[in-house]
Amino acid sequence: AQSVTQPDIHITVSEGASLELRCNYSYGATPYLFWYVQSPGQGLQLLLKYFSGDTLVQGIKGFEAEFKRSQSSFNLRKPSVHWSDAAEYFCAVGEVGSSYKLIFGSGTRLLVRP
Amino acid sequence: DAGVIQSPRHEVTEMGQEVTLRCKPISGHNSLFWYRQTMMRGLELLIYFNNNVPIDDSGMPEDRFSAKMPNASFSTLKIQPSEPRDSAVYFCASNPGQGMYEQYFGPGTRLTVT
């Protein structure tokens, strides 16, 4: 069965510092991969997605993610974090063969120090 | 474009009462998903529909929960009778289908059962 692991429950970075959030998936073929962000009191917002092609994908709010098949990873990065980036981040993989069901990781909460 | 619309945004009710949550998916989307989010259990998929047909309701916690999708533009999630442990944020999400796996989330309904 497909699964997604986000090994970091919490991450704290200083404003202006770079950020990398880790995501590992289990799936034999090329997966459909996503990152979502959830600000307090809000729904989940799609940051970026990967289906095929260029393994470095750009998203909204200055985020990017890189698909690495050899490591089964899809890590999210941002070169310079802003205080408004404080939120919870979810990685997800599409469950192939289902009716577009997504398997979500448990989330990583990002705290930003001023 | 209007996103996914959920109502009410907040609901406070007493134990034993019936609660109905409503969702209007993005126009033209073929799949609809109901999730529940709590601190303890994270994000859980309750049920999803494809072309208004329930595909998988294995996540529905018990018979007190039911969901319907009478047409492509409306879905309800009903809890009868409600219990304090049902307190959570309930999200609805829709998906465009046609090979695309991304889901678009509504703002959620925060349910408090006292």
XYZ file of C-alpha atoms in Angstrom:
228
model
C 0.000 0.000 0.000
C 1.136 3.522 -0.681
C 2.231 5.652 2.239
C 3.743 9.041 2.982
C 6.129 9.856 5.811
C 6.960 13.295 7.105
C 9.631 12.591 9.692
C 9.635 16.038 11.297
C 6.659 16.918 13.471
C 7.931 20.434 14.220
C 10.584 22.605 12.619
C 11.688 26.035 13.799
C 13.645 28.401 11.572
C 14.608 32.031 11.808
C 13.012 34.521 9.481
C 15.166 34.877 6.391
C 16.747 31.465 6.786
C 16.333 28.677 4.259
C 13.851 25.866 4.778
C 13.641 22.228 3.794
C 10.734 20.003 4.822
C 11.164 16.297 4.263
C 8.719 13.905 2.652
C 9.239 10.254 1.777
C 6.743 8.087 -0.057
C 6.355 4.430 -0.860
C 5.155 3.539 -4.324
C 6.673 1.423 -7.078
C 5.965 3.589 -10.096
C 6.171 7.335 -10.648
C 3.784 8.859 -8.142
C 1.598 11.912 -8.241
C 2.994 14.105 -5.438
C 1.684 17.214 -3.732
C 2.482 19.706 -1.012
C -0.277 21.541 0.820
C -0.100 24.320 3.408
C -2.608 24.931 6.187
C -2.553 28.232 8.037
C -4.274 28.378 11.423
C -8.041 28.244 11.063
C -7.858 27.683 7.319
C -8.335 24.842 4.889
C -5.506 23.158 3.034
C -4.085 25.111 0.106
C -2.229 23.465 -2.747
C 1.374 24.707 -2.927
C 2.682 22.592 -5.791
C 2.378 19.266 -7.563
C 4.512 16.792 -9.482
C 3.228 14.380 -12.115
C 6.106 13.870 -14.517
C 8.844 15.721 -16.373
C 11.191 18.162 -14.695
C 11.924 16.863 -11.213
C 12.209 20.372 -9.753
C 8.788 21.971 -9.531
C 7.937 25.512 -8.627
C 4.920 26.439 -6.585
C 3.192 29.414 -5.114
C 4.614 31.669 -2.384
C 8.200 31.043 -3.499
C 8.230 27.339 -2.654
C 9.797 24.582 -4.716
C 10.108 20.827 -4.355
C 12.389 18.240 -5.890
C 11.367 14.704 -6.798
C 14.185 12.211 -6.222
C 13.215 8.743 -7.337
C 16.347 7.110 -5.942
C 15.515 8.405 -2.476
C 11.714 8.159 -2.753
C 11.609 11.743 -1.601
C 9.799 14.942 -2.478
C 11.248 17.585 -0.181
C 9.858 21.098 -0.011
C 12.249 24.049 0.004
C 12.227 27.791 0.301
C 15.384 29.916 0.157
C 14.214 32.601 2.589
C 11.377 32.087 5.037
C 8.941 34.841 5.962
C 7.027 35.051 9.230
C 3.813 34.465 7.267
C 5.070 31.012 6.267
C 4.401 29.735 9.781
C 1.814 27.008 9.190
C 1.407 23.268 8.916
C 2.632 21.581 5.761
C 1.304 18.323 4.377
C 2.834 16.082 1.759
C 0.474 13.824 -0.195
C 0.630 11.106 -2.838
C -2.123 10.136 -5.246
C -3.417 6.607 -4.731
C -3.228 5.215 -8.229
C -6.185 3.064 -9.186
C -8.539 4.901 -6.880
C -10.937 7.655 -7.738
C -8.366 10.378 -7.121
C -7.870 9.628 -3.454
C -4.832 11.239 -1.802
C -2.729 9.695 0.940
C -1.561 12.451 3.293
C 1.436 12.562 5.575
C 0.969 13.501 9.202
C 2.160 17.053 8.636
C 5.069 19.241 9.733
C 4.406 22.349 11.785
C 6.704 25.223 10.863
C 7.494 27.865 13.446
C 9.313 31.028 12.374
C 11.500 32.951 14.828
C 11.595 36.722 14.314
C -13.908 31.345 -9.556
C -15.580 30.394 -6.316
C -13.721 27.694 -4.483
C -15.250 24.931 -2.434
C -17.963 26.361 -0.215
C -18.826 24.908 3.160
C -21.537 25.872 5.606
C -21.842 26.573 8.385
C -18.303 27.693 9.263
C -18.930 27.074 12.929
C -21.480 24.864 14.635
C -22.034 24.436 18.348
C -24.586 21.856 19.391
C -25.542 19.718 22.344
C -24.912 16.037 22.586
C -27.694 14.033 21.000
C -28.652 16.653 18.455
C -28.535 16.127 14.705
C -25.870 18.045 12.812
C -25.790 18.611 9.059
C -22.731 19.974 7.310
C -22.970 21.204 3.743
C -20.584 21.427 0.840
C -20.691 22.892 -2.637
C -17.795 21.654 -4.779
C -16.102 23.610 -7.516
C -18.256 23.609 -10.628
C -17.240 20.892 -13.065
C -15.363 18.806 -10.522
C -16.203 15.107 -10.566
C -15.050 13.891 -7.164
C -15.859 15.072 -3.658
C -14.154 14.128 -0.402
C -15.127 14.603 3.244
C -12.322 14.762 5.840
C -12.188 15.210 9.589
C -9.253 16.860 11.370
C -8.456 16.660 15.068
C -5.319 17.232 17.092
C -5.263 13.620 18.197
C -5.943 11.847 14.906
C -4.844 14.379 12.332
C -6.535 14.474 8.927
C -8.836 11.498 8.258
C -10.709 10.697 5.049
C -14.296 9.845 5.898
C -15.928 9.201 2.528
C -15.590 10.157 -1.106
C -17.839 10.356 -4.121
C -17.133 10.097 -7.819
C -19.824 11.411 -10.173
C -22.170 11.636 -7.163
C -21.721 7.931 -6.293
C -20.137 6.972 -2.959
C -16.954 5.056 -3.713
C -15.448 4.375 -0.322
C -17.054 5.041 3.054
C -14.673 2.906 5.077
C -13.490 5.976 6.966
C -16.917 6.811 8.359
C -16.487 6.196 12.081
C -19.866 4.613 12.787
C -23.486 4.443 11.755
C -24.188 7.815 13.311
C -22.430 9.345 10.317
C -23.995 9.484 6.868
C -23.226 11.402 3.688
C -25.144 12.102 0.537
C -24.483 13.739 -2.786
C -27.854 14.231 -4.492
C -26.349 16.164 -7.390
C -23.016 17.379 -8.724
C -23.162 20.679 -6.871
C -24.147 19.667 -3.350
C -23.196 17.224 -0.615
C -24.121 16.803 3.029
C -22.500 15.075 5.972
C -24.905 14.260 8.765
C -24.216 13.171 12.315
C -27.169 11.809 14.264
C -26.992 11.718 17.221
C -23.906 13.847 17.813
C -21.432 13.126 20.624
C -18.683 15.263 22.198
C -16.016 13.093 20.537
C -17.331 14.251 17.154
C -15.934 17.715 17.862
C -13.483 18.442 15.065
C -12.982 20.470 11.919
C -14.700 18.887 8.936
C -13.344 19.640 5.478
C -14.821 19.086 2.089
C -12.581 18.895 -0.977
C -13.257 18.471 -4.679
C -11.190 17.147 -7.556
C -11.493 17.883 -11.285
C -10.871 14.313 -12.416
C -9.649 13.739 -15.977
C -6.350 12.362 -14.749
C -5.682 15.157 -12.266
C -5.233 14.106 -8.641
C -5.081 17.452 -6.883
C -7.848 18.255 -4.443
C -9.142 21.696 -3.575
C -10.259 22.190 -0.014
C -12.998 24.271 1.492
C -12.465 26.426 4.584
C -13.907 23.793 6.893
C -16.676 23.605 9.477
C -15.583 23.709 13.099
C -17.999 21.510 15.042
C -18.247 21.639 18.815
C -20.520 19.172 20.573
C -21.103 19.947 24.248
